[in-house]
XYZ file of C-alpha atoms in Angstrom:
147
model
C 0.000 0.000 0.000
C 1.256 3.472 -0.788
C 0.465 6.792 0.707
C 1.300 10.275 -0.428
C 3.157 12.632 1.841
C 3.490 16.311 1.017
C 7.087 17.503 1.191
C 6.529 21.204 0.624
C 4.615 23.597 -1.537
C 1.340 23.014 -3.312
C -0.362 19.664 -2.571
C -1.059 19.081 -6.268
C 2.567 19.296 -7.384
C 4.785 18.243 -4.475
C 4.199 14.657 -3.480
C 6.485 11.879 -2.448
C 5.423 8.259 -2.596
C 6.380 6.508 0.622
C 5.836 2.734 0.804
C 4.280 1.548 4.030
C 6.044 -1.234 5.857
C 4.047 -4.177 7.090
C 4.706 -6.437 10.073
C 2.036 -8.965 9.074
C 2.831 -12.666 8.608
C 3.406 -14.183 5.168
C 0.524 -14.263 2.707
C -2.088 -16.936 3.321
C -5.392 -17.793 1.661
C -7.352 -15.053 3.486
C -4.473 -12.563 3.492
C -5.231 -9.243 1.758
C -1.842 -9.368 0.011
C -2.916 -12.313 -2.156
C -2.992 -10.901 -5.662
C -5.426 -11.595 -8.456
C -4.178 -11.033 -11.957
C -5.918 -8.571 -14.219
C -7.261 -11.256 -16.566
C -9.007 -13.015 -13.672
C -10.655 -9.783 -12.484
C -11.734 -8.887 -16.045
C -13.214 -12.361 -16.574
C -15.044 -12.104 -13.252
C -16.556 -8.737 -14.188
C -17.511 -10.058 -17.631
C -19.426 -13.030 -16.168
C -21.514 -10.958 -13.733
C -23.893 -8.178 -14.663
C -23.611 -5.260 -12.223
C -27.395 -4.831 -12.175
C -27.821 -8.425 -10.946
C -25.273 -8.100 -8.142
C -26.324 -4.606 -7.051
C -30.029 -5.407 -7.578
C -29.957 -7.730 -4.564
C -29.206 -4.760 -2.307
C -30.872 -1.882 -4.151
C -34.282 -1.976 -5.820
C -33.449 -1.075 -9.411
C -35.758 0.038 -12.191
C -34.765 0.004 -15.865
C -34.538 3.465 -17.409
C -33.256 3.367 -20.977
C -29.861 1.663 -21.038
C -29.322 2.117 -17.321
C -30.914 1.017 -14.079
C -31.893 3.591 -11.493
C -32.653 3.317 -7.799
C -32.383 4.946 -4.395
C -28.885 5.334 -3.014
C -27.742 2.653 -0.548
C -25.211 5.163 0.840
C -27.581 7.965 1.849
C -31.248 8.532 2.681
C -33.112 10.041 -0.238
C -36.569 10.168 -1.772
C -35.699 10.629 -5.438
C -33.452 8.141 -7.240
C -29.883 9.262 -7.894
C -28.155 5.878 -8.035
C -27.408 4.584 -11.538
C -26.056 1.231 -12.751
C -24.819 0.765 -16.306
C -24.359 -2.863 -17.420
C -22.746 -1.928 -20.741
C -19.952 -0.007 -19.060
C -19.881 -2.192 -15.930
C -20.135 0.453 -13.223
C -22.428 2.250 -10.799
C -22.574 5.939 -9.920
C -24.293 7.563 -6.977
C -24.914 11.261 -7.498
C -26.042 11.873 -3.911
C -22.792 10.675 -2.317
C -20.448 10.909 -5.300
C -19.458 7.241 -5.081
C -18.561 5.426 -8.265
C -17.168 1.979 -9.020
C -17.659 -1.575 -10.188
C -19.261 -4.629 -8.566
C -16.179 -5.329 -6.439
C -16.033 -1.831 -4.978
C -19.808 -1.913 -4.424
C -19.507 -5.038 -2.269
C -16.582 -3.478 -0.445
C -18.614 -0.363 0.373
C -21.996 -1.897 1.184
C -20.964 -5.110 2.929
C -17.683 -3.809 4.368
C -15.614 -6.559 2.723
C -11.935 -6.426 1.869
C -10.918 -6.681 -1.783
C -9.985 -10.403 -1.620
C -13.202 -11.244 0.248
C -15.315 -9.437 -2.352
C -13.470 -11.176 -5.204
C -13.888 -14.576 -3.513
C -17.622 -14.037 -3.050
C -18.139 -12.899 -6.643
C -16.001 -15.745 -8.009
C -18.113 -18.271 -6.115
C -21.254 -16.656 -7.508
C -19.854 -16.726 -11.051
C -18.704 -20.338 -10.685
C -15.025 -19.501 -11.140
C -12.084 -21.165 -9.412
C -9.783 -18.812 -7.530
C -6.284 -18.739 -9.024
C -3.735 -20.820 -7.151
C -0.994 -18.902 -5.406
C 2.154 -18.830 -7.525
C 5.238 -19.817 -5.456
C 7.518 -17.926 -7.854
C 5.498 -14.764 -7.308
C 6.006 -15.097 -3.550
C 9.774 -15.403 -4.105
C 9.804 -12.325 -6.357
C 7.844 -10.385 -3.739
C 10.323 -11.450 -1.047
C 13.232 -10.272 -3.213
C 11.462 -6.943 -3.828
C 10.970 -6.464 -0.083
C 14.644 -7.229 0.475
C 15.688 -4.594 -2.052
C 13.449 -1.896 -0.613
C 14.608 -2.348 3.006
């Protein structure tokens, strides 16, 4: 995980990327450092329609190409929450939140990224990728170089 620290001057131009150090044990099956490759995430998003996943939490109504409903993030009387299946995202105008099905589960159900991916993969009938031992060795070498 990275965080930005302002050195001096304007916040938009003067930033330094400082890696955070972690004292957690090595990556395990439920560890948040387990990585999913981009192809797996893209395949997962392609198999699930956002309106189906989000429609279990929010009552959605079709409006043209999009689905509309009341925001799950704030109390409102007029719908300002939109889901677009073609583009694969949601947008909430009342709270300004925007994202895909993974970030929606993270926000609404307070899940971590790996937990949300695991839940969606089970729903889509996909096997989780096996942990690559060579990737763990590369990560260990990277950590050794950055210390």
